[in-house]
Each structure stands twice: as C-alpha cells, then as structure tokens.
C-alpha cells in the first residue's frame, strides 16, 4: 500500500515538474522573441494587443446596437401613436397635443438614424490570436517598458470583475 502511494506521488511530481518546465520554456521563448526581434517584435506585439482591445470593445458596442434597435422600434411605435392622437379631437386636460406631430417627426428621424447606424455596423471584426510565446513576449515588453497601458488594462479588468460580483467599494457597515 505504501509503495502504491509513493508511486502515485512520484507520478504527480513528475507531471508537475513537466508542466512547470513547459511553462518555463514558454516564458523563455517569449523573452527570446522580444530580445531577438527587437523593435519590430515589440511593435508587432503591441499592435496585436491594441487590435485585440479594439475587437473586444467593438463586441461590447454590439450590445449597444441591440439597444439602438429596440429604441428605433419604440420610437416608431411612439411616432405612430402620436400621429393617430394628433388627428383626433382635442380633449380638455391633455397638454402638449399641439407638439404631437413635431415629436412624431423627430422620433421618426431618430429611429431612421438608429437603423442606418445599425446597418453600417453589422458583423464582427476579426481579432488577432496570440500564441503562448507571444503572450509571454507581450508581458515582457510591457514589463520592460513599464507600460501604463498594462496597468490601465489590469485596473479595468479588476473593476469589471468587482462589478460582476456586486462590489461597489463601499463598506457594508
């Protein structure tokens, strides 16, 4: 029984050592890519990182596009109802009816603008893919340059994570 435990512990240690060595080799590959690639490697890595950030932001903007679509529908519905009501006899106590047609016009224009924007912004952008070596190389570049952008990215990710669990930074006491 003890022999079986020793054997299993040896297997786990061997697997862990292999995984750690693989990670070290990848990190060394990233450093080598930066060292040997020089300014061109740095520029390419930073360009891929900026492209990745842009694509992620664009995907988030897609959520706004669905809100614009919903707004366009609601504006069209409101414009139709305003026009119908504008054509009916006045009722004492209803204020602003003289503006119904004007509002309907402005709502229809806004709905059309939302639809036009939505039509122009369809589809998803393709973003770069980072190899493990490139990811480590980018970390090296950012660390070497003390890049403010990396700090902002990390802070934004931390803020997003905190918001996702409802943390507001305020004490419950």
PDB file of N, CA and C in Angstrom, residues 86-128:
ATOM      1  N   UNK A  86     -52.824  62.911 -32.689  1.00  0.00           N
ATOM      2  CA  UNK A  86     -52.830  64.295 -33.177  1.00  0.00           C
ATOM      3  C   UNK A  86     -54.021  64.540 -34.091  1.00  0.00           C
ATOM      4  N   UNK A  87     -54.453  63.520 -34.807  1.00  0.00           N
ATOM      5  CA  UNK A  87     -55.575  63.658 -35.736  1.00  0.00           C
ATOM      6  C   UNK A  87     -56.941  63.551 -35.087  1.00  0.00           C
ATOM      7  N   UNK A  88     -56.983  63.288 -33.815  1.00  0.00           N
ATOM      8  CA  UNK A  88     -58.261  63.155 -33.098  1.00  0.00           C
ATOM      9  C   UNK A  88     -58.632  64.491 -32.456  1.00  0.00           C
ATOM     10  N   UNK A  89     -59.908  64.641 -32.083  1.00  0.00           N
ATOM     11  CA  UNK A  89     -60.343  65.884 -31.438  1.00  0.00           C
ATOM     12  C   UNK A  89     -59.579  66.143 -30.137  1.00  0.00           C
ATOM     13  N   UNK A  90     -59.394  67.423 -29.840  1.00  0.00           N
ATOM     14  CA  UNK A  90     -58.727  67.813 -28.601  1.00  0.00           C
ATOM     15  C   UNK A  90     -59.582  67.412 -27.410  1.00  0.00           C
ATOM     16  N   UNK A  91     -58.895  67.119 -26.314  1.00  0.00           N
ATOM     17  CA  UNK A  91     -59.579  66.767 -25.069  1.00  0.00           C
ATOM     18  C   UNK A  91     -59.074  67.726 -23.998  1.00  0.00           C
ATOM     19  N   UNK A  92     -60.022  68.319 -23.294  1.00  0.00           N
ATOM     20  CA  UNK A  92     -59.642  69.229 -22.228  1.00  0.00           C
ATOM     21  C   UNK A  92     -58.840  68.466 -21.172  1.00  0.00           C
ATOM     22  N   UNK A  93     -57.723  69.042 -20.750  1.00  0.00           N
ATOM     23  CA  UNK A  93     -56.865  68.414 -19.744  1.00  0.00           C
ATOM     24  C   UNK A  93     -55.638  67.725 -20.325  1.00  0.00           C
ATOM     25  N   UNK A  94     -55.601  67.487 -21.640  1.00  0.00           N
ATOM     26  CA  UNK A  94     -54.427  66.881 -22.288  1.00  0.00           C
ATOM     27  C   UNK A  94     -53.545  68.032 -22.778  1.00  0.00           C
ATOM     28  N   UNK A  95     -52.374  68.139 -22.224  1.00  0.00           N
ATOM     29  CA  UNK A  95     -51.460  69.222 -22.586  1.00  0.00           C
ATOM     30  C   UNK A  95     -50.441  68.754 -23.608  1.00  0.00           C
ATOM     31  N   UNK A  96     -49.960  69.663 -24.424  1.00  0.00           N
ATOM     32  CA  UNK A  96     -48.876  69.397 -25.363  1.00  0.00           C
ATOM     33  C   UNK A  96     -49.299  68.747 -26.661  1.00  0.00           C
ATOM     34  N   UNK A  97     -50.588  68.577 -26.873  1.00  0.00           N
ATOM     35  CA  UNK A  97     -51.054  67.887 -28.080  1.00  0.00           C
ATOM     36  C   UNK A  97     -50.615  68.610 -29.348  1.00  0.00           C
ATOM     37  N   UNK A  98     -50.446  69.916 -29.258  1.00  0.00           N
ATOM     38  CA  UNK A  98     -50.019  70.685 -30.435  1.00  0.00           C
ATOM     39  C   UNK A  98     -48.603  70.305 -30.881  1.00  0.00           C
ATOM     40  N   UNK A  99     -47.867  69.621 -30.029  1.00  0.00           N
ATOM     41  CA  UNK A  99     -46.494  69.195 -30.353  1.00  0.00           C
ATOM     42  C   UNK A  99     -46.428  67.750 -30.847  1.00  0.00           C
ATOM     43  N   UNK A 100     -47.525  67.033 -30.825  1.00  0.00           N
ATOM     44  CA  UNK A 100     -47.509  65.611 -31.185  1.00  0.00           C
ATOM     45  C   UNK A 100     -46.905  65.372 -32.564  1.00  0.00           C
ATOM     46  N   UNK A 101     -47.315  66.127 -33.557  1.00  0.00           N
ATOM     47  CA  UNK A 101     -46.802  65.921 -34.918  1.00  0.00           C
ATOM     48  C   UNK A 101     -45.308  66.237 -34.988  1.00  0.00           C
ATOM     49  N   UNK A 102     -44.882  67.290 -34.301  1.00  0.00           N
ATOM     50  CA  UNK A 102     -43.467  67.661 -34.261  1.00  0.00           C
ATOM     51  C   UNK A 102     -42.646  66.552 -33.602  1.00  0.00           C
ATOM     52  N   UNK A 103     -43.158  66.042 -32.481  1.00  0.00           N
ATOM     53  CA  UNK A 103     -42.475  64.947 -31.808  1.00  0.00           C
ATOM     54  C   UNK A 103     -42.418  63.713 -32.710  1.00  0.00           C
ATOM     55  N   UNK A 104     -43.507  63.420 -33.365  1.00  0.00           N
ATOM     56  CA  UNK A 104     -43.544  62.243 -34.249  1.00  0.00           C
ATOM     57  C   UNK A 104     -42.475  62.367 -35.329  1.00  0.00           C
ATOM     58  N   UNK A 105     -42.338  63.556 -35.926  1.00  0.00           N
ATOM     59  CA  UNK A 105     -41.299  63.772 -36.944  1.00  0.00           C
ATOM     60  C   UNK A 105     -39.904  63.508 -36.378  1.00  0.00           C
ATOM     61  N   UNK A 106     -39.640  64.080 -35.201  1.00  0.00           N
ATOM     62  CA  UNK A 106     -38.300  63.917 -34.622  1.00  0.00           C
ATOM     63  C   UNK A 106     -38.045  62.460 -34.222  1.00  0.00           C
ATOM     64  N   UNK A 107     -39.066  61.764 -33.743  1.00  0.00           N
ATOM     65  CA  UNK A 107     -38.902  60.356 -33.372  1.00  0.00           C
ATOM     66  C   UNK A 107     -38.611  59.501 -34.604  1.00  0.00           C
ATOM     67  N   UNK A 108     -39.309  59.777 -35.693  1.00  0.00           N
ATOM     68  CA  UNK A 108     -39.082  59.018 -36.931  1.00  0.00           C
ATOM     69  C   UNK A 108     -37.679  59.262 -37.465  1.00  0.00           C
ATOM     70  N   UNK A 109     -37.206  60.487 -37.386  1.00  0.00           N
ATOM     71  CA  UNK A 109     -35.837  60.785 -37.837  1.00  0.00           C
ATOM     72  C   UNK A 109     -34.811  60.064 -36.981  1.00  0.00           C
ATOM     73  N   UNK A 110     -35.031  60.073 -35.679  1.00  0.00           N
ATOM     74  CA  UNK A 110     -34.089  59.393 -34.780  1.00  0.00           C
ATOM     75  C   UNK A 110     -34.107  57.892 -35.033  1.00  0.00           C
ATOM     76  N   UNK A 111     -35.278  57.315 -35.216  1.00  0.00           N
ATOM     77  CA  UNK A 111     -35.392  55.879 -35.492  1.00  0.00           C
ATOM     78  C   UNK A 111     -34.659  55.536 -36.785  1.00  0.00           C
ATOM     79  N   UNK A 112     -34.807  56.381 -37.799  1.00  0.00           N
ATOM     80  CA  UNK A 112     -34.123  56.144 -39.074  1.00  0.00           C
ATOM     81  C   UNK A 112     -32.608  56.205 -38.885  1.00  0.00           C
ATOM     82  N   UNK A 113     -32.129  57.146 -38.073  1.00  0.00           N
ATOM     83  CA  UNK A 113     -30.687  57.262 -37.822  1.00  0.00           C
ATOM     84  C   UNK A 113     -30.170  56.017 -37.099  1.00  0.00           C
ATOM     85  N   UNK A 114     -30.929  55.527 -36.115  1.00  0.00           N
ATOM     86  CA  UNK A 114     -30.525  54.305 -35.415  1.00  0.00           C
ATOM     87  C   UNK A 114     -30.454  53.124 -36.375  1.00  0.00           C
ATOM     88  N   UNK A 115     -31.443  53.023 -37.236  1.00  0.00           N
ATOM     89  CA  UNK A 115     -31.454  51.911 -38.197  1.00  0.00           C
ATOM     90  C   UNK A 115     -30.284  52.018 -39.167  1.00  0.00           C
ATOM     91  N   UNK A 116     -29.989  53.234 -39.621  1.00  0.00           N
ATOM     92  CA  UNK A 116     -28.871  53.424 -40.546  1.00  0.00           C
ATOM     93  C   UNK A 116     -27.558  53.063 -39.862  1.00  0.00           C
ATOM     94  N   UNK A 117     -27.372  53.498 -38.628  1.00  0.00           N
ATOM     95  CA  UNK A 117     -26.156  53.154 -37.889  1.00  0.00           C
ATOM     96  C   UNK A 117     -26.049  51.642 -37.723  1.00  0.00           C
ATOM     97  N   UNK A 118     -27.160  51.009 -37.390  1.00  0.00           N
ATOM     98  CA  UNK A 118     -27.158  49.557 -37.228  1.00  0.00           C
ATOM     99  C   UNK A 118     -26.791  48.829 -38.503  1.00  0.00           C
ATOM    100  N   UNK A 119     -27.289  49.341 -39.644  1.00  0.00           N
ATOM    101  CA  UNK A 119     -26.984  48.707 -40.928  1.00  0.00           C
ATOM    102  C   UNK A 119     -25.508  48.851 -41.278  1.00  0.00           C
ATOM    103  N   UNK A 120     -24.898  49.956 -40.873  1.00  0.00           N
ATOM    104  CA  UNK A 120     -23.479  50.189 -41.176  1.00  0.00           C
ATOM    105  C   UNK A 120     -22.554  49.370 -40.282  1.00  0.00           C
ATOM    106  N   UNK A 121     -23.038  48.998 -39.123  1.00  0.00           N
ATOM    107  CA  UNK A 121     -22.171  48.365 -38.127  1.00  0.00           C
ATOM    108  C   UNK A 121     -22.515  46.906 -37.878  1.00  0.00           C
ATOM    109  N   UNK A 122     -22.844  46.191 -38.920  1.00  0.00           N
ATOM    110  CA  UNK A 122     -23.162  44.771 -38.763  1.00  0.00           C
ATOM    111  C   UNK A 122     -21.890  43.935 -38.869  1.00  0.00           C
ATOM    112  N   UNK A 123     -21.957  42.752 -38.365  1.00  0.00           N
ATOM    113  CA  UNK A 123     -20.834  41.817 -38.450  1.00  0.00           C
ATOM    114  C   UNK A 123     -19.832  42.029 -37.337  1.00  0.00           C
ATOM    115  N   UNK A 124     -19.009  41.024 -37.149  1.00  0.00           N
ATOM    116  CA  UNK A 124     -17.975  41.084 -36.118  1.00  0.00           C
ATOM    117  C   UNK A 124     -16.616  41.262 -36.760  1.00  0.00           C
ATOM    118  N   UNK A 125     -15.759  41.984 -36.068  1.00  0.00           N
ATOM    119  CA  UNK A 125     -14.384  42.162 -36.521  1.00  0.00           C
ATOM    120  C   UNK A 125     -13.557  40.932 -36.151  1.00  0.00           C
ATOM    121  N   UNK A 126     -12.592  40.633 -36.981  1.00  0.00           N
ATOM    122  CA  UNK A 126     -11.666  39.547 -36.662  1.00  0.00           C
ATOM    123  C   UNK A 126     -10.521  40.121 -35.848  1.00  0.00           C
ATOM    124  N   UNK A 127     -10.140  39.408 -34.820  1.00  0.00           N
ATOM    125  CA  UNK A 127      -9.042  39.859 -33.975  1.00  0.00           C
ATOM    126  C   UNK A 127      -7.868  38.914 -34.033  1.00  0.00           C
ATOM    127  N   UNK A 128      -6.736  39.368 -33.519  1.00  0.00           N
ATOM    128  CA  UNK A 128      -5.532  38.540 -33.538  1.00  0.00           C
ATOM    129  C   UNK A 128      -5.608  37.399 -32.528  1.00  0.00           C
TER     130      UNK A 128
END
